[in-house]
C-alpha cells in the first residue's frame, strides 16, 4: 500500500485534455467545445503540455492543425489517473451516476441485517452501462465469500473493534473490455500452460528459428494471429499470440511482403527477423528490445559444442541456400533462356548424392564452398 497522491486542479485539467486526445487528434475548437475551458486558459495549458512533450501538433487530412498525445503524455496519463482522479474527470464531463447499482446495500434496511458493501458506478455519458444490477450483485456476493474464506483460512485478520472505510475501484476501459471479450482474453489466460508462461516471462531460453524460403511469401496479422503464406508452395502457417515456438524468423526468399503490423507482432513477442541475400549472406536483421542474455549465449555455445546439433543446423542452412539458388534460377528463367530444366535436374542429382553421402561437417563444406 502507498499514500494516495493528492492531485491539483492544474493536473486534473491537463489530464482531462490528454484523455480527450487519447481518442485521436483534436483541433483547438474541438477542445474548447468539449472542455468548456476559456480560449486563454486552454492556450496556456496546451503550451504547457507541449513544452513538457506530452502533446504535439499534427495536421489533419483536411490540412487543419490539431493536437495529439505523445507516448510520454499517454504514459503520464496512465500513471496519473487513479480511481479518484478518474471519478473527478467523469463528474466534470457529466457522466451518469448509479448509486447502489446492485441494491444490495439497501436490502440491509429491509432485512435489518449488516452488509457493509455498497457499489456505486459512474459511466461516460456516451456509453451504455454494460454492468447490470444482477452482475453488480454477483460481484458483491463473490467479494463477500472470498473475504470470508480468506478469514477462515487465516490469510487475513478481521477486527470487529475497528471502524473505517475501504474503496475498491474498477477502472474499465470500455473499448479494451469489449475487445478482450470478443477475443476471449480470460479464457486464454486461464488455459495458458507453464511453457507459455516461461515464454511470456522470459524464463525459457530456446533456439528454434523458423526458416521461410521461397518466392511470393507474405507475412501478415489476421485476428491477432501471425499468418505466413507461400502461394507458390500452397503453404500457410498460423501462430496465435504467445503460442509460437520459434524464437526467430529467417527469410531467404527474394519476393514477397511483410506488414508493419506483423513486424510489431514479432517485436512484442521478442522474435527477431533475419533477411538473407540471394547468396545466403546476411542482408538485414531486426533485434529484440534487449540484447541477448548471458543464458542464451551459453545455450548457443552448448549447441556449437554438440557436433550432432551443429551438423543439423548447418544442413538446414545449406539446404535452404541451395533451394534459394534454384528459386532464383526459376525466376530468371522467366526472362532468359538458359536451360532451366537441365539446371533443375542437376540440382536433383546433387540432392541425391548429398542424401547418400556420410553426414559430416567436412562433406557439408564442399557444398557451402
CSV table of C-alpha atoms in Angstrom, one decimal:
chain,number,residue,atom,x,y,z
A,1,UNK,CA,0.0,0.0,0.0
A,2,UNK,CA,1.1,3.6,-0.5
A,3,UNK,CA,-0.2,7.1,0.3
A,4,UNK,CA,-2.6,8.4,-2.2
A,5,UNK,CA,-1.1,11.3,-4.2
A,6,UNK,CA,-3.1,14.5,-4.0
A,7,UNK,CA,-3.8,16.0,-7.4
A,8,UNK,CA,-4.2,19.7,-8.1
A,9,UNK,CA,-6.8,21.3,-10.3
A,10,UNK,CA,-3.9,22.0,-12.8
A,11,UNK,CA,-3.1,18.3,-13.1
A,12,UNK,CA,-6.8,17.4,-13.4
A,13,UNK,CA,-7.3,19.9,-16.2
A,14,UNK,CA,-4.3,18.6,-18.1
A,15,UNK,CA,-5.3,15.0,-17.6
A,16,UNK,CA,-8.7,15.9,-19.0
A,17,UNK,CA,-7.1,17.3,-22.2
A,18,UNK,CA,-4.8,14.2,-22.6
A,19,UNK,CA,-7.8,11.9,-22.0
A,20,UNK,CA,-9.7,13.6,-24.8
A,21,UNK,CA,-6.7,13.5,-27.1
A,22,UNK,CA,-6.3,9.8,-26.3
A,23,UNK,CA,-9.3,9.1,-28.7
A,24,UNK,CA,-7.5,10.8,-31.5
A,25,UNK,CA,-6.2,14.2,-32.7
A,26,UNK,CA,-8.4,17.2,-32.0
A,27,UNK,CA,-8.4,20.8,-33.1
A,28,UNK,CA,-8.3,23.8,-30.8
A,29,UNK,CA,-12.1,24.4,-31.4
A,30,UNK,CA,-12.9,20.8,-30.6
A,31,UNK,CA,-11.1,21.0,-27.3
A,32,UNK,CA,-12.9,24.3,-26.5
A,33,UNK,CA,-16.3,22.7,-27.1
A,34,UNK,CA,-15.6,19.5,-25.2
A,35,UNK,CA,-13.8,21.0,-22.2
A,36,UNK,CA,-15.6,24.4,-21.9
A,37,UNK,CA,-12.3,25.9,-20.9
A,38,UNK,CA,-11.7,29.6,-21.8
A,39,UNK,CA,-9.6,30.1,-25.0
A,40,UNK,CA,-6.9,31.8,-23.0
A,41,UNK,CA,-6.8,29.1,-20.3
A,42,UNK,CA,-6.8,26.3,-22.9
A,43,UNK,CA,-4.0,28.0,-24.8
A,44,UNK,CA,-1.9,28.2,-21.7
A,45,UNK,CA,-2.5,24.5,-20.9
A,46,UNK,CA,-1.7,23.4,-24.4
A,47,UNK,CA,1.6,25.3,-24.4
A,48,UNK,CA,2.5,23.8,-21.0
A,49,UNK,CA,1.7,20.2,-22.2
A,50,UNK,CA,3.6,20.8,-25.5
A,51,UNK,CA,6.6,22.2,-23.6
A,52,UNK,CA,6.7,19.1,-21.5
A,53,UNK,CA,6.4,16.9,-24.6
A,54,UNK,CA,3.1,15.4,-23.5
A,55,UNK,CA,1.3,16.6,-26.7
A,56,UNK,CA,2.4,17.7,-30.1
A,57,UNK,CA,0.9,19.4,-33.1
A,58,UNK,CA,-0.2,17.5,-36.2
A,59,UNK,CA,-2.0,18.1,-39.4
A,60,UNK,CA,-5.4,16.5,-40.2
A,61,UNK,CA,-6.2,15.2,-43.7
A,62,UNK,CA,-8.1,18.4,-44.4
A,63,UNK,CA,-4.9,20.4,-43.8
A,64,UNK,CA,-6.1,21.8,-40.5
A,65,UNK,CA,-3.8,22.0,-37.4
A,66,UNK,CA,-4.7,19.7,-34.5
A,67,UNK,CA,-3.1,18.4,-31.3
A,68,UNK,CA,-2.4,14.8,-30.3
A,69,UNK,CA,-1.0,13.0,-27.3
A,70,UNK,CA,2.6,11.8,-27.4
A,71,UNK,CA,3.8,8.5,-25.9
A,72,UNK,CA,5.2,10.5,-23.0
A,73,UNK,CA,1.8,12.0,-22.5
A,74,UNK,CA,0.0,8.7,-22.7
A,75,UNK,CA,2.4,7.2,-20.1
A,76,UNK,CA,1.9,10.1,-17.8
A,77,UNK,CA,-1.8,9.9,-18.0
A,78,UNK,CA,-1.8,6.1,-17.2
A,79,UNK,CA,0.3,6.9,-14.1
A,80,UNK,CA,-1.7,9.9,-13.1
A,81,UNK,CA,-5.3,8.6,-13.5
A,82,UNK,CA,-6.3,6.6,-10.4
A,83,UNK,CA,-9.8,5.9,-9.3
A,84,UNK,CA,-10.3,9.3,-7.6
A,85,UNK,CA,-8.9,11.3,-10.5
A,86,UNK,CA,-11.0,9.3,-13.0
A,87,UNK,CA,-14.1,9.9,-10.9
A,88,UNK,CA,-13.4,13.6,-10.9
A,89,UNK,CA,-12.9,13.6,-14.7
A,90,UNK,CA,-16.2,11.7,-15.2
A,91,UNK,CA,-18.0,14.0,-12.9
A,92,UNK,CA,-16.8,17.1,-14.8
A,93,UNK,CA,-17.8,15.5,-18.1
A,94,UNK,CA,-21.3,14.9,-16.8
A,95,UNK,CA,-21.1,11.1,-16.5
A,96,UNK,CA,-24.2,9.1,-15.5
A,97,UNK,CA,-24.1,8.2,-11.8
A,98,UNK,CA,-25.6,4.9,-10.4
A,99,UNK,CA,-25.8,4.8,-6.6
A,100,UNK,CA,-26.1,1.3,-5.1
A,101,UNK,CA,-26.2,-0.3,-8.5
A,102,UNK,CA,-27.0,-3.8,-7.2
A,103,UNK,CA,-29.4,-2.5,-4.5
A,104,UNK,CA,-27.6,-4.9,-2.1
A,105,UNK,CA,-26.7,-2.2,0.3
A,106,UNK,CA,-30.4,-1.0,0.5
A,107,UNK,CA,-31.5,-4.5,1.4
A,108,UNK,CA,-29.8,-4.3,4.8
A,109,UNK,CA,-32.5,-1.9,5.9
A,110,UNK,CA,-35.3,-4.2,4.6
A,111,UNK,CA,-33.8,-7.3,6.2
A,112,UNK,CA,-32.4,-5.5,9.2
A,113,UNK,CA,-29.0,-7.2,9.0
A,114,UNK,CA,-25.5,-5.9,8.4
A,115,UNK,CA,-23.9,-6.0,5.0
A,116,UNK,CA,-21.1,-3.5,4.7
A,117,UNK,CA,-20.6,-3.1,1.0
A,118,UNK,CA,-22.1,-0.6,-1.5
A,119,UNK,CA,-21.4,-0.4,-5.2
A,120,UNK,CA,-21.7,3.0,-6.9
A,121,UNK,CA,-20.9,3.5,-10.6
A,122,UNK,CA,-20.0,6.3,-13.0
A,123,UNK,CA,-20.4,5.7,-16.7
A,124,UNK,CA,-19.3,8.0,-19.6
A,125,UNK,CA,-22.5,9.8,-20.9
A,126,UNK,CA,-21.9,8.4,-24.4
A,127,UNK,CA,-21.8,4.8,-23.3
A,128,UNK,CA,-24.5,2.3,-22.4
A,129,UNK,CA,-23.9,0.8,-18.9
A,130,UNK,CA,-22.6,-2.8,-19.5
A,131,UNK,CA,-23.0,-3.8,-15.9
A,132,UNK,CA,-26.5,-5.0,-14.9
A,133,UNK,CA,-27.9,-5.0,-11.4
A,134,UNK,CA,-27.6,-8.7,-11.3
A,135,UNK,CA,-23.9,-8.6,-12.3
A,136,UNK,CA,-23.2,-6.0,-9.7
A,137,UNK,CA,-24.9,-8.2,-7.1
A,138,UNK,CA,-22.9,-11.2,-8.1
A,139,UNK,CA,-19.7,-9.2,-7.7
A,140,UNK,CA,-20.7,-8.3,-4.2
A,141,UNK,CA,-21.5,-11.9,-3.2
A,142,UNK,CA,-18.2,-13.1,-4.7
A,143,UNK,CA,-16.3,-10.5,-2.8
A,144,UNK,CA,-18.1,-11.4,0.4
A,145,UNK,CA,-17.5,-15.1,0.0
A,146,UNK,CA,-13.8,-14.7,-0.8
A,147,UNK,CA,-13.1,-12.4,2.1
A,148,UNK,CA,-15.0,-14.9,4.4
A,149,UNK,CA,-12.9,-17.8,3.0
A,150,UNK,CA,-9.6,-15.9,3.5
A,151,UNK,CA,-10.6,-15.2,7.1
A,152,UNK,CA,-11.5,-18.8,7.6
A,153,UNK,CA,-8.2,-19.9,6.1
A,154,UNK,CA,-6.4,-17.4,8.4
A,155,UNK,CA,-5.0,-15.5,5.4
A,156,UNK,CA,-6.4,-12.2,6.8
A,157,UNK,CA,-7.4,-10.8,10.2
A,158,UNK,CA,-10.8,-9.2,10.7
A,159,UNK,CA,-11.1,-6.9,13.8
A,160,UNK,CA,-14.7,-6.0,14.9
A,161,UNK,CA,-13.4,-3.3,17.2
A,162,UNK,CA,-12.1,-1.1,14.4
A,163,UNK,CA,-14.0,1.4,12.2
A,164,UNK,CA,-13.2,2.9,8.7
A,165,UNK,CA,-13.9,2.6,5.0
A,166,UNK,CA,-12.2,0.8,2.1
A,167,UNK,CA,-12.6,2.0,-1.5
A,168,UNK,CA,-12.2,-0.8,-4.1
A,169,UNK,CA,-12.3,0.5,-7.6
A,170,UNK,CA,-12.6,-1.0,-11.1
A,171,UNK,CA,-11.5,1.4,-13.8
A,172,UNK,CA,-13.0,-0.1,-17.0
A,173,UNK,CA,-11.6,0.9,-20.4
A,174,UNK,CA,-14.8,0.2,-22.4
A,175,UNK,CA,-13.2,-0.3,-25.8
A,176,UNK,CA,-10.5,-2.6,-24.5
A,177,UNK,CA,-13.0,-4.6,-22.4
A,178,UNK,CA,-15.2,-5.2,-25.5
A,179,UNK,CA,-12.1,-6.3,-27.4
A,180,UNK,CA,-11.0,-8.7,-24.7
A,181,UNK,CA,-14.5,-10.2,-24.5
A,182,UNK,CA,-14.6,-10.7,-28.3
A,183,UNK,CA,-11.1,-12.3,-28.3
A,184,UNK,CA,-11.7,-14.5,-25.2
A,185,UNK,CA,-8.8,-13.0,-23.2
A,186,UNK,CA,-9.8,-14.5,-19.9
A,187,UNK,CA,-10.3,-18.0,-21.3
A,188,UNK,CA,-6.8,-17.8,-22.8
A,189,UNK,CA,-5.2,-16.5,-19.6
A,190,UNK,CA,-6.8,-19.3,-17.6
A,191,UNK,CA,-5.7,-22.0,-20.0
A,192,UNK,CA,-2.2,-20.8,-20.5
A,193,UNK,CA,0.4,-23.5,-20.0
A,194,UNK,CA,3.6,-23.3,-17.8
A,195,UNK,CA,5.7,-23.4,-21.0
A,196,UNK,CA,3.8,-20.3,-22.3
A,197,UNK,CA,4.3,-18.6,-19.0
A,198,UNK,CA,8.0,-19.2,-19.3
A,199,UNK,CA,7.9,-17.6,-22.8
A,200,UNK,CA,5.9,-14.6,-21.5
A,201,UNK,CA,8.2,-14.0,-18.6
A,202,UNK,CA,11.4,-14.7,-20.5
A,203,UNK,CA,12.4,-17.6,-18.2
A,204,UNK,CA,12.7,-20.1,-21.1
A,205,UNK,CA,15.7,-19.8,-23.4
A,206,UNK,CA,15.2,-21.6,-26.7
A,207,UNK,CA,16.8,-21.7,-30.1
A,208,UNK,CA,14.2,-22.6,-32.7
A,209,UNK,CA,14.3,-20.4,-35.8
A,210,UNK,CA,11.5,-20.6,-38.4
A,211,UNK,CA,13.1,-20.7,-41.9
A,212,UNK,CA,10.9,-19.1,-44.6
A,213,UNK,CA,12.2,-20.0,-48.1
A,214,UNK,CA,10.6,-19.3,-51.4
A,215,UNK,CA,9.2,-16.6,-53.7
A,216,UNK,CA,5.9,-14.9,-53.1
A,217,UNK,CA,5.9,-15.3,-49.3
A,218,UNK,CA,3.7,-12.9,-47.3
A,219,UNK,CA,3.6,-12.3,-43.6
A,220,UNK,CA,0.7,-10.5,-42.0
A,221,UNK,CA,-1.6,-10.5,-39.0
A,222,UNK,CA,-5.2,-11.5,-39.1
A,223,UNK,CA,-7.4,-11.6,-36.0
A,224,UNK,CA,-4.3,-11.4,-33.7
A,225,UNK,CA,-2.7,-14.4,-35.4
A,226,UNK,CA,0.5,-14.2,-37.4
A,227,UNK,CA,0.0,-15.6,-40.8
A,228,UNK,CA,2.8,-16.8,-43.0
A,229,UNK,CA,1.7,-17.7,-46.6
A,230,UNK,CA,3.6,-19.1,-49.6
A,231,UNK,CA,1.3,-19.2,-52.5
A,232,UNK,CA,3.7,-20.9,-54.9
A,233,UNK,CA,4.0,-23.8,-52.5
A,234,UNK,CA,0.4,-23.5,-51.3
A,235,UNK,CA,1.6,-23.4,-47.7
A,236,UNK,CA,0.1,-21.5,-44.8
A,237,UNK,CA,1.2,-21.2,-41.2
A,238,UNK,CA,-0.8,-19.6,-38.3
A,239,UNK,CA,0.5,-18.6,-34.9
A,240,UNK,CA,-1.7,-17.4,-32.1
A,241,UNK,CA,-0.5,-14.8,-29.6
A,242,UNK,CA,2.2,-16.3,-27.3
A,243,UNK,CA,1.8,-19.7,-28.9
A,244,UNK,CA,4.7,-19.6,-31.3
A,245,UNK,CA,7.6,-22.0,-30.6
A,246,UNK,CA,10.1,-20.1,-32.7
A,247,UNK,CA,12.5,-17.5,-31.3
A,248,UNK,CA,13.4,-16.0,-34.7
A,249,UNK,CA,12.4,-15.9,-38.3
A,250,UNK,CA,14.9,-16.2,-41.2
A,251,UNK,CA,13.7,-15.2,-44.6
A,252,UNK,CA,15.7,-16.2,-47.7
A,253,UNK,CA,13.0,-15.5,-50.3
A,254,UNK,CA,13.5,-12.6,-52.7
A,255,UNK,CA,9.9,-11.6,-53.4
A,256,UNK,CA,7.1,-11.1,-51.0
A,257,UNK,CA,5.9,-8.7,-48.3
A,258,UNK,CA,5.6,-8.2,-44.6
A,259,UNK,CA,3.2,-5.8,-43.0
A,260,UNK,CA,4.1,-3.3,-40.2
A,261,UNK,CA,1.5,-4.9,-38.0
A,262,UNK,CA,3.2,-8.3,-38.3
A,263,UNK,CA,6.6,-6.7,-37.5
A,264,UNK,CA,5.1,-5.2,-34.4
A,265,UNK,CA,3.6,-8.7,-33.6
A,266,UNK,CA,7.1,-10.2,-33.8
A,267,UNK,CA,8.7,-7.4,-31.8
A,268,UNK,CA,6.1,-7.8,-29.0
A,269,UNK,CA,6.9,-11.5,-28.8
A,270,UNK,CA,10.6,-10.8,-28.8
A,271,UNK,CA,11.2,-12.6,-32.1
A,272,UNK,CA,13.8,-11.1,-34.3
A,273,UNK,CA,13.7,-11.2,-38.0
A,274,UNK,CA,16.7,-12.0,-40.3
A,275,UNK,CA,16.7,-11.3,-44.0
A,276,UNK,CA,19.2,-13.2,-46.2
A,277,UNK,CA,20.6,-12.0,-49.6
A,278,UNK,CA,20.3,-14.2,-52.7
A,279,UNK,CA,23.7,-15.7,-51.9
A,280,UNK,CA,22.7,-16.7,-48.4
A,281,UNK,CA,24.7,-13.8,-46.7
A,282,UNK,CA,23.1,-11.7,-44.0
A,283,UNK,CA,21.3,-8.7,-45.6
A,284,UNK,CA,19.5,-7.2,-42.6
A,285,UNK,CA,18.1,-8.1,-39.2
A,286,UNK,CA,15.8,-6.7,-36.5
A,287,UNK,CA,17.0,-7.0,-32.9
A,288,UNK,CA,14.9,-7.6,-29.7
A,289,UNK,CA,14.4,-4.7,-27.3
A,290,UNK,CA,17.1,-6.1,-25.0
A,291,UNK,CA,20.4,-7.6,-26.0
A,292,UNK,CA,20.9,-11.4,-25.9
A,293,UNK,CA,21.1,-12.7,-22.3
A,294,UNK,CA,24.1,-14.5,-20.9
A,295,UNK,CA,21.9,-17.6,-20.6
A,296,UNK,CA,21.1,-17.5,-24.3
A,297,UNK,CA,24.8,-17.1,-25.2
A,298,UNK,CA,25.7,-20.1,-23.0
A,299,UNK,CA,23.0,-22.1,-24.9
A,300,UNK,CA,24.4,-21.1,-28.2
A,301,UNK,CA,27.9,-22.2,-27.2
A,302,UNK,CA,26.4,-25.5,-25.9
A,303,UNK,CA,24.8,-26.1,-29.3
A,304,UNK,CA,28.1,-25.3,-31.0
A,305,UNK,CA,29.9,-27.9,-28.9
A,306,UNK,CA,27.4,-30.6,-29.8
A,307,UNK,CA,28.5,-31.9,-33.2
A,308,UNK,CA,25.2,-33.6,-33.9
A,309,UNK,CA,23.1,-30.5,-33.4
A,310,UNK,CA,25.7,-28.3,-35.0
A,311,UNK,CA,25.6,-30.5,-38.1
A,312,UNK,CA,21.8,-30.5,-38.2
A,313,UNK,CA,21.7,-26.7,-38.1
A,314,UNK,CA,24.3,-26.4,-40.8
A,315,UNK,CA,22.4,-28.8,-43.0
A,316,UNK,CA,19.3,-26.8,-42.8
A,317,UNK,CA,21.1,-23.6,-43.7
A,318,UNK,CA,22.9,-25.2,-46.7
A,319,UNK,CA,19.7,-26.8,-47.9
A,320,UNK,CA,18.0,-23.5,-47.7
A,321,UNK,CA,20.8,-21.8,-49.7
A,322,UNK,CA,20.6,-24.5,-52.4
A,323,UNK,CA,16.8,-24.1,-52.6
A,324,UNK,CA,17.1,-20.3,-52.8
A,325,UNK,CA,19.6,-20.6,-55.7
A,326,UNK,CA,17.2,-22.9,-57.5
A,327,UNK,CA,14.3,-20.4,-56.9
A,328,UNK,CA,16.5,-17.6,-58.2
A,329,UNK,CA,17.2,-19.6,-61.4
A,330,UNK,CA,13.4,-20.3,-61.7
A,331,UNK,CA,12.7,-16.6,-61.6
A,332,UNK,CA,15.5,-15.8,-64.1
A,333,UNK,CA,14.1,-18.4,-66.5
A,334,UNK,CA,11.0,-16.3,-67.0
A,335,UNK,CA,13.2,-13.7,-68.7
A,336,UNK,CA,16.2,-15.6,-70.0
A,337,UNK,CA,16.5,-18.8,-72.0
A,338,UNK,CA,19.4,-20.7,-70.4
A,339,UNK,CA,18.1,-24.2,-70.0
A,340,UNK,CA,16.4,-24.2,-66.6
A,341,UNK,CA,15.2,-27.8,-66.9
A,342,UNK,CA,18.8,-29.0,-67.2
A,343,UNK,CA,19.8,-26.9,-64.2
A,344,UNK,CA,16.9,-28.3,-62.1
A,345,UNK,CA,17.9,-31.8,-62.9
A,346,UNK,CA,21.5,-31.1,-61.8
A,347,UNK,CA,20.2,-29.8,-58.5
A,348,UNK,CA,18.1,-33.0,-58.1
A,349,UNK,CA,21.2,-35.2,-58.7
A,350,UNK,CA,23.2,-33.2,-56.2
A,351,UNK,CA,20.4,-33.7,-53.6
A,352,UNK,CA,20.5,-37.4,-54.2
A,353,UNK,CA,24.3,-37.5,-53.8
A,354,UNK,CA,24.1,-35.4,-50.7
A,355,UNK,CA,21.5,-37.8,-49.2
A,356,UNK,CA,23.7,-40.8,-49.8
A,357,UNK,CA,26.9,-39.2,-48.5
A,358,UNK,CA,28.2,-39.6,-45.0
A,359,UNK,CA,26.8,-36.8,-42.9
A,360,UNK,CA,29.7,-34.7,-41.7
A,361,UNK,CA,30.7,-31.0,-41.5
A,362,UNK,CA,33.6,-31.7,-43.9
A,363,UNK,CA,31.3,-33.1,-46.6
A,364,UNK,CA,28.9,-30.2,-46.0
A,365,UNK,CA,31.6,-27.6,-46.5
A,366,UNK,CA,32.0,-28.9,-50.1
A,367,UNK,CA,28.5,-27.6,-50.9
A,368,UNK,CA,29.0,-24.4,-48.8
A,369,UNK,CA,32.1,-23.5,-50.8
